Structures are given as structure tokens and as C-alpha cells.
Amino acid sequence: MPLFAAPGQTDALMSYQSRYDHWIGGEFAAPADGRYFENPTPITGRSFCEVARGTAQDVERALDAAHAAAPAWGKTSPAERAEILNKMADRMAQNLDKLALAESFENGKPIRETLAADIPLAIDHLRYFAGAIRAQEGSLSEIDEDTVAYHFHEPLGVVAQIIPWNFPILMAIWKLAPALAAGNAVVLKPAEQTPASVHYLMSLVGDLLPPGVVNIVNGFGVEAGKPLASSGRVAKVAFTGETTTGRLIMQYASEHLKPVTLELGGKSPNIFFDDVSRQDDDFYDKALEGFAMFALNQGEVCTCPSRALIERGHYSDFLAAAIARTERMVQGNPLDTDTMVGAQASNDQLEKILSYLEIGQTEGAKILTGGERLDLGGELSGGYYVQPTIFEGDNRMRIFQEEIFGPVVAVTRFEDYADAISIANDTLYGLGAAVWTRDGNTAYRAGRAIQAGRVWTNCYHLYPAHAAFGGYKSSGIGRENHKMMLEHYQQTKNLLVSYSAKAMGFF
Amino acid sequence: MTAVPDAERSPEGTLSRVAVTDAAAELMRTLSAKHGPLMFHQSGGCCDGSSPMCYLEGEFRVGASDVLLARLAVPGVEEPVTFWMGGEQFERWRHTHLTVDVVPGRGGGFSLEAPEGVRFLIRSRLLTDAEDAVLNR
């Protein structure tokens, strides 16, 4: 049970600076109007650094730097860019523990997750796009004997990326890797809840990139995110967040006729057919872990399996085992490797979760376990901890329809296959889903029938590069984690070439 | 049937789907004095979602898919504060009464209050039978 020393303590693996400016043109740049905001860790609620409070002036400065860097960067060979991405990955791998500590401390998530998932996935993601850009080919179409259409991939130029707070480093890399591989310069705004860990990442890898290729502007959405998203100087906006801001970003982009990619969350169904309980074996154990995945990252995952649909036949037994599994989760200091469930990322998230625990009960849902804020005592008393909570209710209830973004799962039963699909699809969202069954045919049919971009089949919460990730319905536009994302960061140039000396004959 | 508390009636005495706590009203006064007329659009989904987003009136372009739940008369705020929600989302919320509150917090999309170190939050209860009969008839 090693307990990592918190950043700033004498024996800590890494420490944060006491202040972070913007990162523009390869160096720190103070905010134009000189203001900063405090950055607390959710572990204790206490501030550990201050961060530049960016405004439109800072965004313009970052765009200047990005536009200065983009032409040369866009002309580098795929091999050069791939080498840089691979070097970034190597540097991150050499500093994996430090990055894991930085992300856990800023976000409140258990360090066992950042050590085993967030940072290794980020590293692999860079390597994947380093490989993908090397392997990407344009195409040619033979129109007729003397006419050929050539299709080239070209970078868009300067792109804007707005990063969420739930996986501050991993989500930044999800967006940076394809954009950089494709040859774009980036202005990136981290979430104001987690603004520092990306700067720590840049302190490790920033020297590998030409100045101005990656620029970071910190600040609040309304003050820094809006001027970035609404700028006519960006060729594309990539955003992960929620529906209203997603619509607003599309509205801004429409003013300049610019493309957007959006990842906007979900209310993902986790479906357990009767045959899961046919045997008490490894698979049954795996399915119970699959149920418990609602508490991964304290439920602060867009694909949180926040609706569990359990078939009638094994409903009571499976649910009892799932409750027992949930009650064995270890909650505590996120910097302890034994801790499975850490702190919610901010006070307002905590308050929102508590408000949903209330409306759930008001609507008649029954709390089977958890249901309350947790006080872990000592210096953790100021942190934002919620017990993993299982509700039993009906899919029409709001706790089944809205993303709570906490360690809360809403359970209901279904009668048969058709009922399962009907409940699964009765949602505004379509990001993730899972099907658990020992029957291959059922797994396939259910997976195809569920309206969601990712259907985990006999697994959950895997995010490997090379598996496309993105939403149906109100869950967004675009597919990340896959080489197809390259095209969201590229223009297609068509050269339509005639090799004939003869006039067409019209004039 | 439960009686509707007076505090949740609009100034005209009619029933409303949306109420405002004193703290939220105070914040709206601050924001409207600083920025101008205000609107809310209730968000769904990831990260900062399932929360009301507060904008300058007109900043977020509502359309045929949106429902106007209330025009909130907030003492000290000149223009009524409109409260909107996407129509599909409204169908799943219409049986509940919403109260706009505010808590210490940070961030939240492009919502106006985030730099103040606070966050608007929705508290919910079921509509009473009397309210339901009028509002959802």
C-alpha cells in the first residue's frame, strides 16, 4: 500500500510550480491583465498553485504564435513528426510515476488508475498516431485513360482544443496526438478545474516540439474558452464537454463555417443477460467487476456505465453479488495505491451528485448501498468524497436519464432481449454501452442494435488506441482514438490532372 | 394534493416550473449588473453537464428544439431571466420542479458565473399534483 508523498512534500516524486502562466511560443507568458486564479486539489480542497486567468488578448497572442509555427510544422515530413511523437512518448514513459502523481493530485482520482491506465494509455496514444501518420496514404482515382484525380492530405493549420477535467493529461493527448501527427499547430485550453497537470507534462516534453506548435492558454470558459472557440483564426474546434456548450461551440463555428468535433457524454447502459450467472466462474467474476466499473474514476467518465440493466431471471442474485462487490471498494486517499475510489474533482461536482441522490429518492428510487457524502477524516475532511451508490428504479426516472458524473449507478430489470434493447436505447445519448452474455449470437445482435458509438462486449472501460471512440445521438460528432481522427484534422487536396493534349471541344 | 409554497409562485401568483434561491438571485443581480440581461440553458451530458448554463441573453441561440420553461422575475434585475431547455430533455424533466441555486465551485463551460468562484446548480423536486395539473395539462 505505498502512499505517494503529495507534490510539494520533501520526499515527493514531483512538485508543481507555485504559479503557472500561459505556455505560448515555447515559453511561459504572463496573462495580459495580470490576473491569476487559485488551483485546489480535490484531495483536501486546499490550493496548491495559482494559474493564469486568460482573456481574449492572451488567446490572440497564442494564435499569433501558432500561426507563426504552423507553416513550417505543416511541411515537416511524417517521419519527423512521428519521431517527435515517439520521443514525447518515451519521455512520458521515463516519467510515468511523476505524471501519474501529478494527474491524481490535481484531479483527485486514485493513483492506481493513473499508473495503470491514464498515463500508459496517453503514451501509447502518441505512439499509435506516430505510426498512423507514417502509414497514411493519399489516393488516386483513374477517371479515364488520360485523367487522374490525386488526393493529398494537408494539415488544417491552426486548431483549437478544449480539454475536460476528468482525465486532464490523457484527454489532452487524445486531442494533441492526431492534431500534431497531421501537422497542425494547436492552441489548447485545459479545464479550469485541472489547469496545471498539462503544464507539468509540457515541462517534460515541451523542448521536443518547435516553439508555437503547442500553445496553452489557461483560464475560465467564458473568458478564455469563448474567444478561442469563436475565433475566425482557428480552422477547427475540438471539444469534450456537455451538450449546451457543445451546441454553443457549433454556433460559434457556424459563423466562420468551421468544422467541429464534439464528445459530449452519455448515459451508458450496462446489460447483463441471464446466462452470465449460469456458472460461478472467472467470467461471472469479470461481469461483476464490469458492473462495478461505474465507480471507475469516481464515475467521472463520459462513458460511465451509469445504467445497469439486469435480466429478470438472475436479477436478485446478480444484484446481491454486485452490491457486495461494490461494498468492498476501498475509498480513501487517492495517492494510496490501495485506494479504488478517490475524490470528486470539485465542490460543485460533489454538490451536483448530492442533488441527484436527493431527486432519485424523491422520484421513488431505492438506495441499495451508499447514498451519502463521505468524510474520510483528518486533512481529507476538506476533500470531495461520495460513497459508491446503487439505486434501483425505473428508466423513466431522471437518475436514469441524466449524466450524474459521480459513482452512482441506476439499476433496473428487463424481461427479455427486446426489452433490454428498448430500455438501452431509451436515452438522449449514445456514447458507450456494454453487453454481457455467454451467447455469441446475443452479444452480436445486441451490440448492433444498441444506438451507441462504442459497445463493449464482455468487457468495459477499455480505451485502446486503434478502436474508434465517439457518440451517436446527442453524444457528439467525430471518432477519436483511431486513425480516422487524422482526417478530422486534415484537408483533402484534390489535384485533377489531365494528361491529354486534346481540347475538350466545347469552345 | 400538496399546497404550493408561496415562494414558488411567480410574482403574478401563477405557478412556475422554476424557482430561484436568494443566493442565486443575488448572483444574478451581480452578473446582470456586470454583463447585461441574462438567460439560462440547461445542459445535459458530460463533465460540466446536467447543470444550468448562464449566458448573456441571446448569446446562446435557441431554436425550435428548445422549450422556454420560465421567464424569471428576479428583484433587482431589469429584464426577466429566461430559462431554456432542449425539448427532448424537457420531456424527461417535465414532471419535476427546478430551483436554481448556487454553490462554491469552479468552471462550467462558458457559463458567466464561473470566474466568480461559484456555480449555478439545479435542485429538483416532483411537481405537486396541483402544479402538474396546471403546468402539464
XYZ file of C-alpha atoms in Angstrom:
644
model
C 0.000 0.000 0.000
C 2.553 2.619 -0.892
C 1.270 6.080 -0.172
C 2.796 8.529 -2.606
C 4.007 11.720 -0.968
C 1.913 14.650 -2.171
C 3.554 17.072 -4.595
C 5.309 19.759 -2.612
C 6.335 17.450 0.253
C 10.077 16.935 0.603
C 10.072 13.284 -0.459
C 7.560 13.715 -3.298
C 8.390 12.405 -6.781
C 7.453 15.690 -8.397
C 6.341 19.129 -7.410
C 4.243 21.768 -9.068
C 5.413 25.329 -9.553
C 3.679 27.804 -7.277
C 2.423 29.673 -10.341
C 1.705 28.784 -13.963
C 1.495 31.352 -16.728
C 0.299 30.540 -20.225
C 2.617 28.489 -22.440
C 2.931 30.418 -25.696
C 5.573 30.123 -28.385
C 7.629 27.691 -26.310
C 7.848 29.818 -23.177
C 5.772 30.934 -20.261
C 3.806 34.106 -20.915
C 2.153 36.140 -18.163
C -1.535 36.948 -18.660
C -2.118 40.322 -20.326
C -4.205 41.675 -17.485
C -2.039 40.139 -14.752
C -4.725 38.069 -13.040
C -4.428 34.531 -11.661
C -6.796 32.033 -10.057
C -6.248 29.506 -7.282
C -5.986 25.810 -8.098
C -7.043 23.472 -5.258
C -6.529 19.720 -5.085
C -9.814 17.852 -4.570
C -7.976 15.546 -2.170
C -8.006 18.154 0.580
C -9.734 21.129 -1.013
C -6.615 23.245 -0.480
C -4.982 25.327 -3.211
C -1.524 24.253 -4.371
C -0.724 26.764 -7.104
C -2.109 29.732 -8.964
C -2.795 29.765 -12.663
C -3.011 32.484 -15.295
C -6.553 33.770 -15.847
C -6.525 34.144 -19.616
C -8.537 36.569 -21.704
C -9.078 37.287 -25.396
C -5.725 39.123 -25.561
C -3.879 36.015 -24.393
C -5.783 33.878 -26.871
C -4.765 36.224 -29.694
C -1.155 36.021 -28.605
C -1.299 32.227 -28.598
C -2.940 32.269 -32.035
C -0.145 34.531 -33.297
C 2.436 32.019 -32.071
C 0.525 29.095 -33.551
C 0.124 30.805 -36.927
C 3.836 31.621 -36.946
C 4.709 27.979 -36.300
C 2.074 26.229 -38.426
C 3.523 26.658 -41.947
C 6.915 25.114 -41.147
C 5.415 22.437 -38.912
C 2.917 21.512 -41.609
C 5.763 20.971 -44.066
C 7.768 18.618 -41.844
C 7.788 15.061 -43.083
C 5.542 12.485 -41.439
C 8.732 10.741 -40.331
C 9.920 13.855 -38.472
C 6.593 14.368 -36.754
C 6.329 10.695 -35.862
C 9.776 10.788 -34.345
C 8.815 13.730 -32.156
C 5.616 11.998 -31.010
C 7.625 8.876 -30.194
C 10.134 10.916 -28.236
C 7.311 12.542 -26.300
C 6.026 9.041 -25.526
C 9.488 7.917 -24.388
C 9.869 10.947 -22.144
C 6.468 10.277 -20.606
C 7.314 6.604 -20.080
C 10.517 7.581 -18.272
C 8.440 9.833 -16.004
C 5.317 7.710 -15.700
C 5.131 7.758 -11.892
C 5.603 11.516 -11.775
C 2.898 12.152 -14.354
C 0.563 9.744 -12.572
C 1.122 11.605 -9.316
C 0.615 14.977 -10.987
C -2.699 13.916 -12.515
C -4.029 12.179 -9.393
C -3.166 15.118 -7.191
C -4.840 17.652 -9.429
C -7.934 15.622 -10.313
C -8.463 13.552 -7.134
C -8.506 10.213 -8.940
C -6.835 7.113 -7.456
C -3.206 6.795 -8.397
C -3.666 3.105 -9.204
C -5.704 4.299 -12.202
C -3.259 6.929 -13.419
C -0.354 4.472 -13.035
C -2.108 1.630 -14.834
C -4.394 3.424 -17.271
C -4.311 7.187 -17.808
C -0.600 7.671 -18.387
C 0.193 4.350 -20.148
C -2.775 4.981 -22.470
C -1.545 8.504 -23.200
C 1.909 7.165 -24.038
C 0.505 4.504 -26.334
C -1.749 7.037 -27.979
C 1.233 9.114 -29.082
C 2.943 6.019 -30.454
C -0.208 4.960 -32.273
C -0.553 8.271 -34.102
C 3.186 8.322 -34.787
C 2.640 5.022 -36.589
C -0.656 6.012 -38.174
C 0.750 9.110 -39.864
C 3.668 7.102 -41.245
C 1.271 4.575 -42.692
C -1.317 7.035 -44.006
C -1.516 7.206 -47.784
C -3.261 9.555 -50.139
C -5.106 8.028 -53.035
C -5.502 8.367 -56.739
C -8.517 7.697 -58.883
C -8.160 6.877 -62.523
C -11.017 8.892 -64.016
C -10.253 7.811 -67.563
C -7.220 6.866 -69.589
C -5.775 10.406 -69.529
C -7.287 11.888 -66.377
C -6.213 11.201 -62.808
C -7.554 12.539 -59.515
C -4.894 12.691 -56.812
C -5.958 13.071 -53.179
C -3.463 14.548 -50.752
C -3.825 15.027 -47.021
C -2.937 18.506 -45.845
C -2.969 19.891 -42.309
C -5.776 22.308 -41.429
C -3.326 24.827 -39.975
C -4.140 26.110 -36.506
C -6.711 24.236 -34.446
C -8.375 24.914 -31.080
C -8.765 22.192 -28.473
C -10.778 22.489 -25.278
C -9.921 19.781 -22.775
C -12.084 18.368 -19.963
C -11.008 17.873 -16.365
C -11.797 14.192 -15.862
C -8.561 12.864 -17.432
C -6.518 16.060 -17.773
C -3.396 14.526 -19.324
C -4.979 11.642 -21.222
C -7.681 13.823 -22.790
C -5.060 16.400 -23.796
C -3.037 13.666 -25.504
C -6.145 12.183 -27.155
C -6.535 15.511 -28.914
C -2.918 16.556 -29.336
C -1.637 13.316 -30.848
C -3.788 13.262 -34.007
C -3.602 17.049 -34.458
C 0.193 17.108 -34.243
C 0.629 13.946 -36.301
C -1.458 15.553 -39.049
C 0.820 18.623 -38.986
C -1.320 21.202 -37.212
C -0.334 23.806 -34.663
C -2.561 23.854 -31.593
C -3.953 26.312 -29.097
C -5.201 24.246 -26.201
C -7.266 25.340 -23.245
C -7.237 22.957 -20.289
C -10.237 22.847 -17.995
C -10.103 25.486 -15.285
C -10.628 22.694 -12.733
C -7.375 20.969 -13.800
C -5.146 23.583 -15.422
C -1.708 22.621 -14.041
C -1.039 18.974 -14.969
C -0.780 19.781 -18.691
C 1.864 22.361 -17.807
C 3.712 19.701 -15.869
C 3.505 17.481 -18.948
C 4.899 20.304 -21.080
C 7.764 20.756 -18.599
C 8.790 17.207 -19.558
C 8.122 17.199 -23.307
C 7.892 20.842 -24.354
C 11.509 21.032 -25.568
C 10.825 18.299 -28.143
C 8.390 20.489 -30.081
C 9.230 23.558 -32.162
C 8.088 26.729 -30.349
C 4.499 27.663 -31.112
C 3.373 24.223 -32.257
C 1.588 23.657 -28.944
C 0.318 26.669 -27.007
C -1.626 26.518 -23.777
C -3.948 29.271 -22.631
C -5.427 28.848 -19.181
C -8.498 30.436 -17.776
C -12.248 30.215 -17.483
C -14.509 29.082 -20.274
C -16.315 32.372 -20.646
C -13.106 34.441 -20.576
C -10.613 32.258 -22.472
C -12.542 29.337 -23.980
C -15.097 31.510 -25.736
C -12.622 33.784 -27.562
C -10.751 30.666 -28.647
C -13.809 28.719 -29.800
C -15.335 31.717 -31.547
C -12.141 32.869 -33.270
C -12.085 33.114 -37.036
C -8.373 32.296 -36.822
C -8.813 28.630 -35.975
C -9.530 26.081 -38.682
C -11.320 23.661 -36.391
C -12.519 23.321 -32.816
C -12.323 20.083 -30.843
C -14.264 19.967 -27.611
C -15.081 17.436 -24.938
C -17.771 18.504 -22.513
C -21.522 18.793 -22.312
C -24.433 19.400 -24.644
C -25.192 23.083 -24.159
C -21.557 24.153 -24.553
C -21.261 21.742 -27.484
C -24.178 23.474 -29.199
C -22.718 26.890 -28.393
C -19.378 25.890 -29.926
C -21.183 24.705 -33.056
C -22.977 28.047 -33.188
C -19.687 29.938 -32.975
C -18.117 27.645 -35.572
C -21.055 28.206 -37.905
C -20.212 31.917 -38.009
C -16.933 31.052 -39.695
C -18.089 27.832 -41.382
C -15.505 25.852 -39.447
C -15.746 22.155 -38.552
C -16.027 20.879 -35.021
C -15.606 17.545 -33.325
C -17.529 17.070 -30.102
C -17.561 14.433 -27.407
C -20.490 15.167 -25.157
C -21.148 12.383 -22.727
C -23.791 9.766 -22.232
C -25.900 7.601 -20.016
C -24.427 4.269 -20.918
C -26.362 1.039 -20.408
C -24.532 -1.989 -18.999
C -26.629 -5.037 -19.914
C -26.359 -8.355 -18.074
C -28.245 -11.271 -19.655
C -29.359 -14.238 -17.529
C -26.678 -16.587 -18.839
C -23.964 -14.505 -17.152
C -24.947 -16.217 -13.874
C -25.093 -19.723 -15.340
C -21.778 -20.569 -13.715
C -19.772 -19.137 -10.858
C -16.518 -18.870 -12.761
C -13.973 -16.338 -13.977
C -16.443 -14.869 -16.447
C -19.036 -14.313 -13.711
C -16.375 -12.591 -11.633
C -15.412 -10.441 -14.609
C -19.051 -9.453 -15.151
C -19.345 -8.328 -11.536
C -16.261 -6.205 -11.992
C -17.908 -4.878 -15.144
C -20.884 -3.787 -13.040
C -18.563 -2.109 -10.532
C -16.930 -0.084 -13.305
C -19.498 2.665 -12.616
C -17.142 3.806 -9.865
C -14.041 3.989 -12.062
C -12.652 7.491 -11.839
C -15.444 8.225 -9.293
C -17.933 7.944 -12.154
C -16.413 10.995 -13.817
C -16.226 9.345 -17.200
C -18.397 10.233 -20.196
C -18.997 6.519 -20.701
C -19.684 5.701 -17.059
C -21.904 2.587 -17.084
C -24.448 4.506 -15.074
C -27.441 2.357 -16.035
C -27.243 -1.339 -15.198
C -29.916 -3.453 -16.909
C -30.183 -6.935 -15.395
C -32.355 -9.706 -16.853
C -35.255 -10.913 -14.758
C -34.095 -14.497 -14.178
C -30.889 -13.752 -12.294
C -31.818 -10.245 -11.206
C -31.885 -10.748 -7.439
C -28.828 -12.955 -7.170
C -26.681 -10.976 -9.566
C -27.665 -7.686 -7.951
C -26.892 -9.031 -4.471
C -23.437 -10.085 -5.647
C -22.953 -6.708 -7.356
C -23.873 -4.879 -4.144
C -21.377 -6.988 -2.218
C -18.706 -6.235 -4.820
C -19.476 -2.524 -4.604
C -19.310 -2.529 -0.821
C -15.808 -3.986 -0.983
C -14.478 -0.940 -2.843
C -11.741 0.809 -0.913
C -12.237 4.553 -0.600
C -9.508 6.761 0.695
C -6.554 8.958 -0.092
C -6.190 8.921 -3.888
C -2.392 8.859 -3.510
C -2.550 5.447 -1.781
C -2.221 2.626 -4.326
C -4.815 0.576 -2.396
C -7.458 3.234 -2.935
C -10.037 2.319 -5.598
C -12.347 5.322 -5.295
C -10.914 8.783 -4.725
C -12.296 12.307 -4.603
C -14.751 14.027 -6.945
C -12.969 16.716 -8.912
C -14.619 19.786 -7.398
C -17.081 21.021 -4.838
C -19.749 21.808 -7.417
C -19.496 18.267 -8.814
C -19.961 16.968 -5.297
C -22.996 19.196 -4.788
C -24.487 18.143 -8.101
C -24.106 14.463 -7.233
C -25.741 15.034 -3.848
C -28.632 16.839 -5.548
C -29.145 13.785 -7.776
C -29.071 11.454 -4.778
C -31.939 13.557 -3.472
C -34.060 13.694 -6.630
C -33.523 9.957 -7.133
C -35.088 9.212 -3.787
C -37.838 11.779 -4.318
C -38.794 10.043 -7.557
C -39.066 6.763 -5.669
C -35.787 5.062 -6.477
C -34.396 2.936 -3.683
C -30.808 3.248 -2.466
C -29.360 -0.249 -2.153
C -25.957 0.866 -0.926
C -24.111 4.152 -0.390
C -26.069 7.331 -0.947
C -24.078 9.799 1.107
C -21.117 12.082 1.193
C -18.136 10.518 2.935
C -15.909 12.216 5.482
C -12.553 10.483 5.482
C -11.281 12.479 8.454
C -8.055 14.362 9.033
C -6.858 16.561 6.227
C -9.082 14.620 3.795
C -12.157 16.103 5.527
C -11.980 19.082 3.198
C -11.984 16.818 0.105
C -14.956 15.840 -2.035
C -15.800 12.182 -1.390
C -19.033 10.335 -2.193
C -19.903 6.719 -1.350
C -20.349 4.448 -4.381
C -24.101 4.313 -4.702
C -26.531 1.847 -6.255
C -30.082 2.969 -6.996
C -32.885 0.633 -8.005
C -35.620 2.249 -10.033
C -37.227 2.816 -13.394
C -35.684 4.034 -16.638
C -38.099 6.996 -16.803
C -36.586 8.494 -13.643
C -34.199 11.358 -14.024
C -31.319 9.427 -12.421
C -31.647 7.029 -15.384
C -31.743 9.818 -17.937
C -29.165 12.362 -16.833
C -25.451 12.133 -16.526
C -24.660 12.447 -12.829
C -20.898 12.173 -13.331
C -20.454 10.533 -9.964
C -20.056 6.999 -8.549
C -23.761 6.343 -8.940
C -25.436 3.555 -10.897
C -29.154 3.198 -11.531
C -30.306 -0.429 -11.789
C -33.424 -1.811 -13.383
C -34.567 -5.202 -14.607
C -35.590 -6.271 -18.103
C -37.859 -9.061 -19.308
C -36.172 -10.293 -22.467
C -33.868 -9.283 -25.329
C -36.347 -6.867 -26.917
C -36.995 -5.177 -23.583
C -33.252 -4.811 -22.975
C -32.679 -3.071 -26.295
C -35.723 -0.876 -25.839
C -34.550 0.342 -22.413
C -30.942 0.669 -23.548
C -31.949 2.933 -26.433
C -34.438 4.989 -24.416
C -31.949 7.784 -23.784
C -30.877 11.000 -25.460
C -27.314 9.764 -25.590
C -25.345 7.125 -27.416
C -21.705 7.127 -26.420
C -20.981 3.844 -24.640
C -22.802 0.631 -23.798
C -21.928 -2.893 -22.781
C -23.382 -6.335 -23.329
C -22.554 -9.241 -21.041
C -23.571 -12.729 -22.185
C -22.067 -16.151 -22.814
C -24.016 -16.384 -26.071
C -22.118 -15.053 -29.069
C -25.213 -14.517 -31.188
C -26.957 -12.487 -28.492
C -23.807 -10.450 -27.965
C -23.540 -9.649 -31.647
C -27.209 -8.812 -32.190
C -27.418 -6.660 -29.068
C -24.219 -4.854 -29.904
C -25.509 -3.964 -33.353
C -28.948 -2.942 -32.074
C -27.769 -0.542 -29.404
C -27.509 3.027 -30.696
C -24.116 3.900 -29.300
C -20.707 4.509 -30.801
C -18.899 2.028 -28.577
C -20.429 -1.241 -27.394
C -18.103 -3.095 -25.080
C -18.848 -6.779 -25.363
C -17.977 -8.802 -22.270
C -15.703 -6.008 -21.095
C -15.915 -2.366 -20.057
C -13.851 0.811 -19.837
C -11.100 -0.272 -22.223
C -9.751 2.619 -24.290
C -7.064 1.253 -26.584
C -5.775 3.324 -29.438
C -6.967 1.803 -32.745
C -10.575 1.343 -31.536
C -12.805 4.221 -32.685
C -14.482 6.146 -29.888
C -17.315 8.629 -30.304
C -21.020 9.188 -29.975
C -24.362 8.590 -31.612
C -27.368 10.861 -30.963
C -26.630 13.731 -28.521
C -23.227 12.318 -27.613
C -21.257 14.154 -30.226
C -19.588 14.217 -33.613
C -16.358 12.509 -34.651
C -14.335 9.461 -33.664
C -11.239 9.730 -31.507
C -8.613 7.100 -30.650
C -8.429 5.879 -34.204
C -6.594 6.789 -37.371
C -9.896 8.091 -38.747
C -9.377 11.043 -36.378
C -6.480 12.135 -38.581
C -8.972 13.131 -41.245
C -10.775 15.370 -38.767
C -7.506 17.319 -38.625
C -6.814 17.319 -42.349
C -7.953 18.939 -45.535
C -8.260 16.857 -48.668
C -6.492 18.401 -51.628
C -7.602 17.041 -54.932
C -5.417 17.586 -57.968
C -7.475 16.712 -61.012
C -4.912 16.234 -63.761
C -5.352 15.759 -67.472
C -2.550 14.010 -69.351
C -4.251 14.609 -72.706
C -3.082 17.248 -75.202
C -6.520 17.410 -76.862
C -9.085 20.223 -76.275
C -12.397 19.178 -74.715
C -14.315 20.514 -77.738
C -16.795 22.859 -76.010
C -15.405 26.151 -77.341
C -52.610 17.314 -3.006
C -49.856 19.430 -1.551
C -50.172 23.165 -1.446
C -47.595 25.107 -3.422
C -45.445 27.314 -1.181
C -45.953 30.984 -1.979
C -42.241 31.427 -2.588
C -42.503 29.255 -5.674
C -45.241 31.242 -7.284
C -44.265 33.857 -9.781
C -44.995 37.478 -8.808
C -48.311 37.261 -10.669
C -49.266 34.368 -8.423
C -49.230 31.809 -11.213
C -47.397 28.519 -10.956
C -43.887 28.207 -12.307
C -41.621 25.293 -13.180
C -38.551 27.161 -11.997
C -37.738 28.931 -8.749
C -34.658 30.815 -7.625
C -32.982 30.772 -4.226
C -31.996 34.046 -2.573
C -28.320 33.284 -3.150
C -28.910 32.583 -6.850
C -30.961 35.778 -7.189
C -28.141 37.763 -5.600
C -25.661 36.260 -8.060
C -27.981 37.066 -10.979
C -28.098 40.678 -9.799
C -24.291 40.774 -9.730
C -23.965 39.171 -13.150
C -26.624 41.291 -14.824
C -25.096 44.484 -13.405
C -21.721 43.406 -14.755
C -22.722 41.916 -18.109
C -26.335 42.733 -19.033
C -29.576 40.751 -19.499
C -29.252 37.036 -18.706
C -30.547 33.683 -19.901
C -30.130 30.081 -18.783
C -29.899 26.958 -20.879
C -29.984 23.673 -19.008
C -27.176 21.388 -20.095
C -27.020 17.617 -20.199
C -24.194 15.135 -20.529
C -20.546 15.050 -19.615
C -18.255 16.901 -17.221
C -19.897 20.229 -16.535
C -23.246 18.982 -17.763
C -26.582 18.407 -16.071
C -26.127 21.990 -14.863
C -27.720 25.278 -15.868
C -25.515 27.434 -18.086
C -25.903 31.181 -17.652
C -25.243 33.447 -20.642
C -25.884 36.942 -21.810
C -29.395 36.920 -23.271
C -29.066 35.942 -26.929
C -25.525 34.562 -26.624
C -26.898 31.042 -26.970
C -29.191 30.877 -29.960
C -32.275 28.917 -29.029
C -34.310 27.302 -31.757
C -37.405 25.292 -32.475
C -35.988 22.385 -30.495
C -35.842 24.395 -27.264
C -38.510 24.928 -24.639
C -38.871 28.099 -22.578
C -39.597 26.892 -19.046
C -39.783 30.239 -17.325
C -39.185 33.936 -17.527
C -37.777 34.517 -14.081
C -38.595 37.831 -12.463
C -35.609 38.476 -10.224
C -35.830 41.531 -7.952
C -33.115 43.986 -8.933
C -32.696 42.515 -12.410
C -34.365 44.670 -15.014
C -35.137 42.095 -17.716
C -36.760 38.746 -16.960
C -34.179 35.950 -16.967
C -35.247 33.283 -19.452
C -34.746 29.613 -18.594
C -34.492 27.222 -21.548
C -34.020 23.518 -22.094
C -33.752 21.276 -25.143
C -37.172 19.831 -25.994
C -36.171 16.171 -25.803
C -34.540 16.744 -22.457
C -37.597 18.626 -21.231
C -39.789 15.600 -21.951
C -37.693 13.723 -19.381
C -37.728 16.555 -16.841
C -41.258 17.905 -17.121
C -42.575 16.095 -14.052
C -40.082 17.921 -11.830
C -39.847 21.406 -10.401
C -36.451 23.089 -10.593
C -34.837 25.533 -8.222
C -31.784 27.450 -9.369
C -29.278 27.553 -6.517
C -25.615 28.447 -6.291
C -22.695 26.683 -4.591
C -18.965 27.357 -4.288
C -17.302 25.842 -7.316
C -15.339 26.491 -10.412
C -15.640 26.129 -14.105
C -18.636 25.064 -16.096
C -18.479 25.504 -19.838
C -18.835 29.137 -20.846
C -21.235 29.965 -18.021
C -20.885 33.542 -16.802
C -20.581 32.890 -13.081
C -17.543 30.576 -13.168
C -14.923 33.324 -12.686
C -16.748 34.374 -9.512
C -15.720 31.079 -7.866
C -19.297 29.805 -7.754
C -21.507 27.570 -9.864
C -25.229 27.583 -10.509
C -26.836 24.286 -9.551
C -30.287 22.803 -10.050
C -32.190 21.377 -7.121
C -35.254 19.370 -8.026
C -38.461 18.068 -6.552
C -41.524 16.430 -8.050
C -44.272 18.752 -9.209
C -47.225 18.645 -6.873
C -50.487 17.284 -8.266
C -51.818 20.847 -8.395
C -48.786 22.075 -10.293
C -48.823 19.099 -12.609
C -52.489 19.652 -13.382
C -51.793 23.222 -14.460
C -48.304 23.054 -15.958
C -48.588 19.738 -17.805
C -52.240 19.879 -18.809
